[in-house]
PDB file of C-alpha atoms and ligand atoms in Angstrom:
ATOM      1  CA  MET A   1      17.085   5.121  34.969  1.00 55.00           C
ATOM      2  CA  LYS A   2      15.935   4.145  38.424  1.00 54.00           C
ATOM      3  CA  ASN A   3      12.319   5.016  37.685  1.00 55.00           C
ATOM      4  CA  GLN A   4      10.746   1.807  36.397  1.00 59.00           C
ATOM      5  CA  LYS A   5       7.610   3.584  35.108  1.00 64.00           C
ATOM      6  CA  ASN A   6       9.715   6.030  33.158  1.00 81.00           C
ATOM      7  CA  TYR A   7      11.669   3.260  31.445  1.00 93.00           C
ATOM      8  CA  LYS A   8       8.458   1.478  30.338  1.00 95.00           C
ATOM      9  CA  LYS A   9       7.178   4.706  28.798  1.00 95.00           C
ATOM     10  CA  GLN A  10      10.444   5.286  26.933  1.00 97.00           C
ATOM     11  CA  LEU A  11      10.472   1.671  25.745  1.00 98.00           C
ATOM     12  CA  THR A  12       6.922   2.021  24.403  1.00 97.00           C
ATOM     13  CA  GLU A  13       7.943   5.190  22.528  1.00 97.00           C
ATOM     14  CA  LEU A  14      10.972   3.396  21.082  1.00 98.00           C
ATOM     15  CA  ILE A  15       8.782   0.527  19.882  1.00 98.00           C
ATOM     16  CA  GLU A  16       5.987   2.704  18.454  1.00 98.00           C
ATOM     17  CA  ASN A  17       8.136   5.462  16.897  1.00 98.00           C
ATOM     18  CA  TYR A  18      11.239   3.604  15.682  1.00 98.00           C
ATOM     19  CA  ILE A  19      10.897  -0.178  15.695  1.00 98.00           C
ATOM     20  CA  LYS A  20       7.389  -0.702  14.249  1.00 98.00           C
ATOM     21  CA  PRO A  21       7.784   1.994  11.545  1.00 97.00           C
ATOM     22  CA  LEU A  22      10.752   0.012  10.162  1.00 95.00           C
ATOM     23  CA  GLY A  23       8.401  -2.881   9.461  1.00 97.00           C
ATOM     24  CA  VAL A  24       9.036  -4.859  12.641  1.00 98.00           C
ATOM     25  CA  THR A  25       5.442  -5.832  13.322  1.00 94.00           C
ATOM     26  CA  ASP A  26       5.719  -9.536  14.279  1.00 98.00           C
ATOM     27  CA  SER A  27       3.827  -9.566  17.575  1.00 98.00           C
ATOM     28  CA  ARG A  28       6.216 -12.124  19.122  1.00 98.00           C
ATOM     29  CA  VAL A  29       9.228  -9.908  18.345  1.00 98.00           C
ATOM     30  CA  ILE A  30       7.491  -6.805  19.726  1.00 98.00           C
ATOM     31  CA  SER A  31       6.518  -8.705  22.841  1.00 98.00           C
ATOM     32  CA  ALA A  32      10.166  -9.803  23.331  1.00 98.00           C
ATOM     33  CA  PHE A  33      11.279  -6.135  23.147  1.00 98.00           C
ATOM     34  CA  ARG A  34       8.747  -5.266  25.864  1.00 98.00           C
ATOM     35  CA  LYS A  35      10.331  -7.873  28.156  1.00 97.00           C
ATOM     36  CA  VAL A  36      14.003  -6.832  27.842  1.00 98.00           C
ATOM     37  CA  PRO A  37      15.209  -3.714  29.744  1.00 98.00           C
ATOM     38  CA  ARG A  38      17.953  -2.367  27.406  1.00 98.00           C
ATOM     39  CA  HIS A  39      19.361  -0.088  30.111  1.00 97.00           C
ATOM     40  CA  LYS A  40      20.623  -3.168  31.968  1.00 97.00           C
ATOM     41  CA  PHE A  41      22.947  -3.953  29.031  1.00 98.00           C
ATOM     42  CA  VAL A  42      24.790  -0.616  28.805  1.00 98.00           C
ATOM     43  CA  PRO A  43      27.336   1.097  31.076  1.00 97.00           C
ATOM     44  CA  ALA A  44      25.827   3.363  33.774  1.00 96.00           C
ATOM     45  CA  ASN A  45      26.780   6.589  31.979  1.00 96.00           C
ATOM     46  CA  TYR A  46      24.767   5.550  28.890  1.00 97.00           C
ATOM     47  CA  GLN A  47      21.639   4.285  30.661  1.00 96.00           C
ATOM     48  CA  LYS A  48      19.809   7.554  30.062  1.00 95.00           C
ATOM     49  CA  ASP A  49      20.218   6.959  26.300  1.00 97.00           C
ATOM     50  CA  ALA A  50      19.238   3.288  26.359  1.00 98.00           C
ATOM     51  CA  TYR A  51      15.790   3.893  24.809  1.00 98.00           C
ATOM     52  CA  LEU A  52      17.027   6.048  21.937  1.00 98.00           C
ATOM     53  CA  ASP A  53      17.257   4.233  18.611  1.00 98.00           C
ATOM     54  CA  ILE A  54      21.052   4.385  18.497  1.00 98.00           C
ATOM     55  CA  PRO A  55      24.005   2.028  19.025  1.00 97.00           C
ATOM     56  CA  LEU A  56      25.914   2.696  22.268  1.00 98.00           C
ATOM     57  CA  PRO A  57      29.458   1.889  23.441  1.00 97.00           C
ATOM     58  CA  ILE A  58      29.753  -1.137  25.738  1.00 97.00           C
ATOM     59  CA  GLY A  59      33.535  -1.027  26.301  1.00 96.00           C
ATOM     60  CA  GLU A  60      36.475  -2.768  24.601  1.00 95.00           C
ATOM     61  CA  GLY A  61      35.748  -0.699  21.464  1.00 94.00           C
ATOM     62  CA  GLN A  62      32.465  -2.566  20.850  1.00 96.00           C
ATOM     63  CA  THR A  63      28.827  -1.497  20.664  1.00 97.00           C
ATOM     64  CA  ILE A  64      25.316  -2.634  21.471  1.00 98.00           C
ATOM     65  CA  SER A  65      23.397  -2.416  18.192  1.00 97.00           C
ATOM     66  CA  GLN A  66      20.614   0.058  17.355  1.00 97.00           C
ATOM     67  CA  PRO A  67      17.324  -1.419  18.699  1.00 98.00           C
ATOM     68  CA  SER A  68      15.433  -1.090  15.400  1.00 98.00           C
ATOM     69  CA  LEU A  69      18.204  -3.035  13.646  1.00 98.00           C
ATOM     70  CA  VAL A  70      18.026  -5.735  16.334  1.00 98.00           C
ATOM     71  CA  GLY A  71      14.297  -5.856  15.529  1.00 98.00           C
ATOM     72  CA  VAL A  72      14.844  -6.169  11.764  1.00 98.00           C
ATOM     73  CA  MET A  73      17.470  -8.907  12.184  1.00 98.00           C
ATOM     74  CA  THR A  74      15.426 -10.841  14.728  1.00 98.00           C
ATOM     75  CA  GLN A  75      12.215 -10.688  12.682  1.00 98.00           C
ATOM     76  CA  ALA A  76      14.066 -11.928   9.571  1.00 98.00           C
ATOM     77  CA  LEU A  77      14.814 -15.219  11.346  1.00 98.00           C
ATOM     78  CA  GLU A  78      11.037 -15.939  11.606  1.00 98.00           C
ATOM     79  CA  LEU A  79      11.428 -17.829  14.896  1.00 98.00           C
ATOM     80  CA  LYS A  80       8.422 -19.773  16.152  1.00 98.00           C
ATOM     81  CA  GLY A  81       9.704 -20.851  19.580  1.00 98.00           C
ATOM     82  CA  ARG A  82      11.013 -24.362  18.931  1.00 98.00           C
ATOM     83  CA  GLU A  83      14.415 -23.412  17.495  1.00 98.00           C
ATOM     84  CA  LYS A  84      18.025 -23.780  18.531  1.00 98.00           C
ATOM     85  CA  VAL A  85      19.758 -20.518  17.610  1.00 99.00           C
ATOM     86  CA  LEU A  86      23.438 -19.526  17.459  1.00 99.00           C
ATOM     87  CA  GLU A  87      24.448 -15.893  17.907  1.00 99.00           C
ATOM     88  CA  VAL A  88      28.015 -14.908  16.967  1.00 98.00           C
ATOM     89  CA  GLY A  89      29.030 -11.711  18.798  1.00 98.00           C
ATOM     90  CA  THR A  90      27.369 -11.653  22.228  1.00 98.00           C
ATOM     91  CA  GLY A  91      28.573  -8.099  22.987  1.00 98.00           C
ATOM     92  CA  SER A  92      26.317  -6.827  25.788  1.00 98.00           C
ATOM     93  CA  GLY A  93      23.971  -9.832  25.618  1.00 98.00           C
ATOM     94  CA  PHE A  94      20.950  -7.733  24.555  1.00 98.00           C
ATOM     95  CA  GLN A  95      20.328  -9.565  21.267  1.00 98.00           C
ATOM     96  CA  ALA A  96      20.683 -12.908  23.066  1.00 98.00           C
ATOM     97  CA  ALA A  97      18.104 -11.775  25.648  1.00 98.00           C
ATOM     98  CA  ILE A  98      15.633 -10.863  22.880  1.00 98.00           C
ATOM     99  CA  LEU A  99      16.234 -14.250  21.219  1.00 98.00           C
ATOM    100  CA  SER A 100      15.736 -16.046  24.543  1.00 98.00           C
ATOM    101  CA  HIS A 101      12.048 -15.031  24.447  1.00 98.00           C
ATOM    102  CA  LEU A 102      11.616 -16.273  20.877  1.00 98.00           C
ATOM    103  CA  ALA A 103      13.519 -19.561  20.603  1.00 98.00           C
ATOM    104  CA  LYS A 104      13.825 -22.740  22.658  1.00 98.00           C
ATOM    105  CA  LYS A 105      17.595 -22.500  23.197  1.00 98.00           C
ATOM    106  CA  VAL A 106      20.126 -19.783  22.394  1.00 98.00           C
ATOM    107  CA  TYR A 107      23.874 -20.328  22.126  1.00 98.00           C
ATOM    108  CA  THR A 108      25.925 -17.144  22.018  1.00 98.00           C
ATOM    109  CA  ILE A 109      29.676 -16.751  21.602  1.00 98.00           C
ATOM    110  CA  GLU A 110      31.895 -13.692  22.177  1.00 98.00           C
ATOM    111  CA  ILE A 111      35.608 -13.374  21.413  1.00 98.00           C
ATOM    112  CA  ILE A 112      36.357 -10.726  24.088  1.00 98.00           C
ATOM    113  CA  GLY A 113      36.410 -12.429  27.486  1.00 98.00           C
ATOM    114  CA  ARG A 114      35.495  -9.367  29.553  1.00 98.00           C
ATOM    115  CA  LEU A 115      32.401  -8.658  27.464  1.00 98.00           C
ATOM    116  CA  ALA A 116      31.391 -12.327  27.498  1.00 98.00           C
ATOM    117  CA  ASP A 117      31.640 -12.490  31.295  1.00 98.00           C
ATOM    118  CA  LYS A 118      29.650  -9.300  31.787  1.00 98.00           C
ATOM    119  CA  ALA A 119      26.956 -10.388  29.315  1.00 98.00           C
ATOM    120  CA  ALA A 120      26.654 -13.805  30.969  1.00 98.00           C
ATOM    121  CA  LYS A 121      26.069 -12.102  34.329  1.00 98.00           C
ATOM    122  CA  THR A 122      23.431  -9.726  32.930  1.00 98.00           C
ATOM    123  CA  LEU A 123      21.625 -12.613  31.210  1.00 98.00           C
ATOM    124  CA  LYS A 124      21.678 -14.600  34.458  1.00 98.00           C
ATOM    125  CA  ASP A 125      20.382 -11.626  36.484  1.00 98.00           C
ATOM    126  CA  LEU A 126      17.486 -11.319  34.025  1.00 98.00           C
ATOM    127  CA  HIS A 127      16.742 -15.070  34.232  1.00 98.00           C
ATOM    128  CA  CYS A 128      17.409 -15.735  30.558  1.00 98.00           C
ATOM    129  CA  ASP A 129      17.962 -19.344  31.538  1.00 98.00           C
ATOM    130  CA  ASN A 130      17.752 -20.805  28.028  1.00 98.00           C
ATOM    131  CA  VAL A 131      20.861 -18.850  26.913  1.00 98.00           C
ATOM    132  CA  HIS A 132      24.226 -20.596  26.942  1.00 98.00           C
ATOM    133  CA  ALA A 133      27.091 -18.058  26.654  1.00 98.00           C
ATOM    134  CA  GLU A 134      30.671 -18.947  25.747  1.00 98.00           C
ATOM    135  CA  ILE A 135      33.975 -17.181  25.172  1.00 98.00           C
ATOM    136  CA  GLY A 136      35.587 -18.053  21.855  1.00 98.00           C
ATOM    137  CA  ASP A 137      36.022 -17.456  18.150  1.00 98.00           C
ATOM    138  CA  GLY A 138      32.496 -17.574  16.734  1.00 98.00           C
ATOM    139  CA  SER A 139      33.764 -17.332  13.156  1.00 97.00           C
ATOM    140  CA  GLN A 140      34.294 -21.074  13.662  1.00 98.00           C
ATOM    141  CA  GLY A 141      30.734 -21.445  14.937  1.00 98.00           C
ATOM    142  CA  LEU A 142      30.052 -23.598  17.984  1.00 98.00           C
ATOM    143  CA  PRO A 143      30.277 -27.141  16.596  1.00 98.00           C
ATOM    144  CA  GLU A 144      29.557 -28.864  19.935  1.00 98.00           C
ATOM    145  CA  TYR A 145      25.884 -27.861  19.763  1.00 98.00           C
ATOM    146  CA  ALA A 146      25.333 -27.831  15.979  1.00 98.00           C
ATOM    147  CA  PRO A 147      23.267 -28.052  13.856  1.00 98.00           C
ATOM    148  CA  TYR A 148      21.305 -24.829  14.391  1.00 98.00           C
ATOM    149  CA  ASP A 149      17.883 -23.836  13.066  1.00 98.00           C
ATOM    150  CA  ALA A 150      19.061 -20.233  12.802  1.00 98.00           C
ATOM    151  CA  ILE A 151      22.337 -18.302  13.027  1.00 98.00           C
ATOM    152  CA  ILE A 152      22.687 -14.561  13.625  1.00 98.00           C
ATOM    153  CA  VAL A 153      26.055 -12.854  13.193  1.00 98.00           C
ATOM    154  CA  THR A 154      26.314  -9.396  14.752  1.00 98.00           C
ATOM    155  CA  ALA A 155      29.733  -8.426  13.358  1.00 97.00           C
ATOM    156  CA  ALA A 156      30.636  -7.847   9.707  1.00 96.00           C
ATOM    157  CA  SER A 157      32.522 -10.408   7.656  1.00 95.00           C
ATOM    158  CA  ASN A 158      33.933 -10.112   4.136  1.00 92.00           C
ATOM    159  CA  GLN A 159      32.833 -13.688   3.475  1.00 91.00           C
ATOM    160  CA  ILE A 160      30.311 -16.147   4.913  1.00 95.00           C
ATOM    161  CA  PRO A 161      32.373 -18.258   7.340  1.00 96.00           C
ATOM    162  CA  LYS A 162      32.244 -21.854   6.045  1.00 96.00           C
ATOM    163  CA  PRO A 163      31.773 -23.403   9.526  1.00 97.00           C
ATOM    164  CA  LEU A 164      28.555 -21.410   9.913  1.00 98.00           C
ATOM    165  CA  VAL A 165      27.242 -22.782   6.613  1.00 97.00           C
ATOM    166  CA  ASP A 166      28.128 -26.306   7.749  1.00 97.00           C
ATOM    167  CA  GLN A 167      26.526 -25.851  11.186  1.00 98.00           C
ATOM    168  CA  LEU A 168      23.200 -24.554   9.829  1.00 98.00           C
ATOM    169  CA  LYS A 169      20.383 -27.102   9.333  1.00 98.00           C
ATOM    170  CA  ILE A 170      18.997 -27.561   5.825  1.00 98.00           C
ATOM    171  CA  GLY A 171      16.103 -25.110   5.575  1.00 98.00           C
ATOM    172  CA  GLY A 172      17.638 -23.008   8.374  1.00 98.00           C
ATOM    173  CA  LYS A 173      18.142 -19.244   8.210  1.00 98.00           C
ATOM    174  CA  ILE A 174      21.248 -17.120   8.699  1.00 98.00           C
ATOM    175  CA  ILE A 175      21.507 -13.349   8.953  1.00 98.00           C
ATOM    176  CA  ILE A 176      24.903 -11.669   8.583  1.00 98.00           C
ATOM    177  CA  PRO A 177      26.362  -8.267   7.628  1.00 97.00           C
ATOM    178  CA  VAL A 178      28.832  -8.703   4.751  1.00 96.00           C
ATOM    179  CA  GLY A 179      31.462  -6.183   3.682  1.00 94.00           C
ATOM    180  CA  ASP A 180      35.085  -5.196   4.174  1.00 85.00           C
ATOM    181  CA  SER A 181      34.670  -1.660   5.529  1.00 81.00           C
ATOM    182  CA  LEU A 182      32.380   0.198   7.923  1.00 78.00           C
ATOM    183  CA  TYR A 183      30.326   1.874   5.211  1.00 80.00           C
ATOM    184  CA  GLY A 184      30.391  -0.865   2.585  1.00 88.00           C
ATOM    185  CA  GLN A 185      28.314  -3.503   4.317  1.00 94.00           C
ATOM    186  CA  GLN A 186      25.106  -5.188   3.254  1.00 97.00           C
ATOM    187  CA  LEU A 187      22.898  -7.057   5.709  1.00 97.00           C
ATOM    188  CA  LYS A 188      22.013 -10.386   4.104  1.00 98.00           C
ATOM    189  CA  VAL A 189      19.525 -13.078   5.082  1.00 98.00           C
ATOM    190  CA  GLY A 190      19.967 -16.550   3.690  1.00 98.00           C
ATOM    191  CA  LYS A 191      18.236 -19.920   3.690  1.00 98.00           C
ATOM    192  CA  LYS A 192      20.177 -23.162   3.443  1.00 97.00           C
ATOM    193  CA  VAL A 193      19.211 -25.181   0.407  1.00 96.00           C
ATOM    194  CA  GLY A 194      21.201 -28.399   0.037  1.00 92.00           C
ATOM    195  CA  ASN A 195      24.773 -27.528   0.923  1.00 88.00           C
ATOM    196  CA  THR A 196      24.589 -23.876  -0.130  1.00 92.00           C
ATOM    197  CA  ILE A 197      22.821 -20.783   1.102  1.00 96.00           C
ATOM    198  CA  LYS A 198      20.621 -18.591  -1.061  1.00 96.00           C
ATOM    199  CA  PHE A 199      20.905 -14.962   0.093  1.00 97.00           C
ATOM    200  CA  ILE A 200      18.866 -11.834  -0.340  1.00 97.00           C
ATOM    201  CA  ASP A 201      20.023  -8.332   0.618  1.00 97.00           C
ATOM    202  CA  ILE A 202      18.091  -6.523   3.353  1.00 97.00           C
ATOM    203  CA  GLU A 203      19.729  -3.111   3.844  1.00 96.00           C
ATOM    204  CA  PRO A 204      23.107  -1.340   4.145  1.00 96.00           C
ATOM    205  CA  VAL A 205      24.515  -1.493   7.705  1.00 96.00           C
ATOM    206  CA  ALA A 206      27.651  -0.515   9.674  1.00 93.00           C
ATOM    207  CA  PHE A 207      28.860  -3.227  12.075  1.00 94.00           C
ATOM    208  CA  VAL A 208      32.198  -3.743  13.820  1.00 93.00           C
ATOM    209  CA  PRO A 209      34.369  -6.408  12.125  1.00 94.00           C
ATOM    210  CA  LEU A 210      34.111 -10.150  12.743  1.00 96.00           C
ATOM    211  CA  ARG A 211      37.520 -11.294  13.963  1.00 95.00           C
ATOM    212  CA  GLY A 212      38.946 -14.773  14.108  1.00 96.00           C
ATOM    213  CA  LYS A 213      39.974 -17.619  11.832  1.00 95.00           C
ATOM    214  CA  PHE A 214      37.128 -17.206   9.314  1.00 95.00           C
ATOM    215  CA  GLY A 215      36.694 -13.455   9.825  1.00 93.00           C
ATOM    216  CA  PHE A 216      39.256 -10.679   9.454  1.00 86.00           C
ATOM    217  CA  ASP A 217      42.751 -11.645  10.602  1.00 71.00           C
ATOM    218  CA  GLN A 218      45.053  -9.499  12.757  1.00 58.00           C
ATOM    219  CA  ASN A 219      46.561  -7.763   9.697  1.00 58.00           C
ATOM    220  CA  PHE A 220      43.387  -6.431   8.121  1.00 59.00           C
ATOM    221  CA  SER A 221      43.022  -2.696   7.649  1.00 56.00           C
ATOM    222  CA  GLN A 222      41.409  -1.548  10.905  1.00 56.00           C
ATOM    223  CA  SER A 223      41.302   1.958   9.492  1.00 54.00           C
ATOM    224  CA  LYS A 224      38.529   0.957   7.105  1.00 58.00           C
ATOM    225  CA  PHE A 225      36.352   0.269  10.140  1.00 56.00           C
ATOM    226  CA  PHE A 226      37.575   2.670  12.781  1.00 50.00           C
ATOM    227  CA  SER A 227      38.844   5.859  11.102  1.00 37.00           C
ATOM    228  CA  ALA A 228      35.619   6.633   9.334  1.00 31.00           C
ATOM    229  CA  THR A 229      34.098   9.934  10.392  1.00 26.00           C
TER     230      THR A 229
HETATM  231  N1  LIG B   1      24.864  -8.589  19.698  1.00 96.18           N
HETATM  232  C1  LIG B   1      25.526  -7.631  20.531  1.00 96.18           C
HETATM  233  C2  LIG B   1      24.607  -7.018  21.544  1.00 96.18           C
HETATM  234  O1  LIG B   1      23.414  -7.340  21.565  1.00 96.18           O
HETATM  235  O2  LIG B   1      25.102  -6.208  22.354  1.00 96.18           O
HETATM  236  C3  LIG B   1      26.248  -6.573  19.744  1.00 96.18           C
HETATM  237  C4  LIG B   1      27.429  -7.138  19.079  1.00 96.18           C
HETATM  238  S1  LIG B   1      28.708  -6.033  18.645  1.00 96.18           S
HETATM  239  C5  LIG B   1      27.986  -5.113  17.345  1.00 96.18           C
HETATM  240  C6  LIG B   1      29.752  -7.236  17.834  1.00 96.18           C
HETATM  241  C7  LIG B   1      30.431  -8.189  18.779  1.00 96.18           C
HETATM  242  O3  LIG B   1      31.050  -9.219  18.026  1.00 96.18           O
HETATM  243  C8  LIG B   1      31.550  -7.536  19.593  1.00 96.18           C
HETATM  244  O4  LIG B   1      31.318  -7.707  20.961  1.00 96.18           O
HETATM  245  C9  LIG B   1      32.800  -8.288  19.144  1.00 96.18           C
HETATM  246  O5  LIG B   1      33.776  -8.450  20.147  1.00 96.18           O
HETATM  247  C10 LIG B   1      32.200  -9.612  18.711  1.00 96.18           C
HETATM  248  N2  LIG B   1      33.050 -10.411  17.818  1.00 96.18           N
HETATM  249  C11 LIG B   1      33.837 -10.014  16.794  1.00 96.18           C
HETATM  250  N3  LIG B   1      34.432 -11.070  16.226  1.00 96.18           N
HETATM  251  C12 LIG B   1      34.000 -12.178  16.900  1.00 96.18           C
HETATM  252  C13 LIG B   1      34.249 -13.572  16.773  1.00 96.18           C
HETATM  253  N4  LIG B   1      35.078 -14.078  15.836  1.00 96.18           N
HETATM  254  N5  LIG B   1      33.635 -14.410  17.620  1.00 96.18           N
HETATM  255  C14 LIG B   1      32.789 -13.941  18.584  1.00 96.18           C
HETATM  256  N6  LIG B   1      32.522 -12.635  18.755  1.00 96.18           N
HETATM  257  C15 LIG B   1      33.109 -11.758  17.910  1.00 96.18           C
END
């Protein structure tokens, strides 16, 4: 992936053939995709596949999400550029980089230190200067910087973590995959009305589990997520 021209062509094909056909047509979201080189967020041996519409391993048993799904989730937040956004599950940092072009400030939190450190470096190298990355349990949110205009959770939970509800502004949007197994998840988008959130279902998805105090604890059945064929 050393050939810059080649990567731009592959990125355009990804956008035209996979991202737009899924209904991701918001010009700001498409423009953000054009600015973020996905190959910089994956290990060297997967860079040749970075512009295929597939999730890829990023180490520590985690994945960078499928680009079209990143597009669907990002578009659902309807960001205008003035927002403060929280992402739970930094992973590679790719989603945070996309958000950095669409919101005023992005806070992202990752529970696995090695991934968090690597993502922070990639985001710095790409001058995503409005992203603040932390290591920690994002199922508890990031109360220091709350409230948020939007929250995006990129790992599946069997419940909506209460701290995230509390840390979302009234009128704010949250997007989160909900389910207790790899193939039983529903991506939901919600809007905070009063002290509750009204959700609608978007589509079935398959995310890695959200760990931590308000996610799955250490004793949950990993096999439901990892033994699926
Ligand atoms: N958004 C990422 C990207 O653009 O590469 C992909 C995220 S990956 C599907 C899910 C991530 O959530 C994993 O890196 C995992 O370690 C992280 N995670 C799981 N539970 C977490 C928690 N309680 N707090 C923060 N991160 C968590």
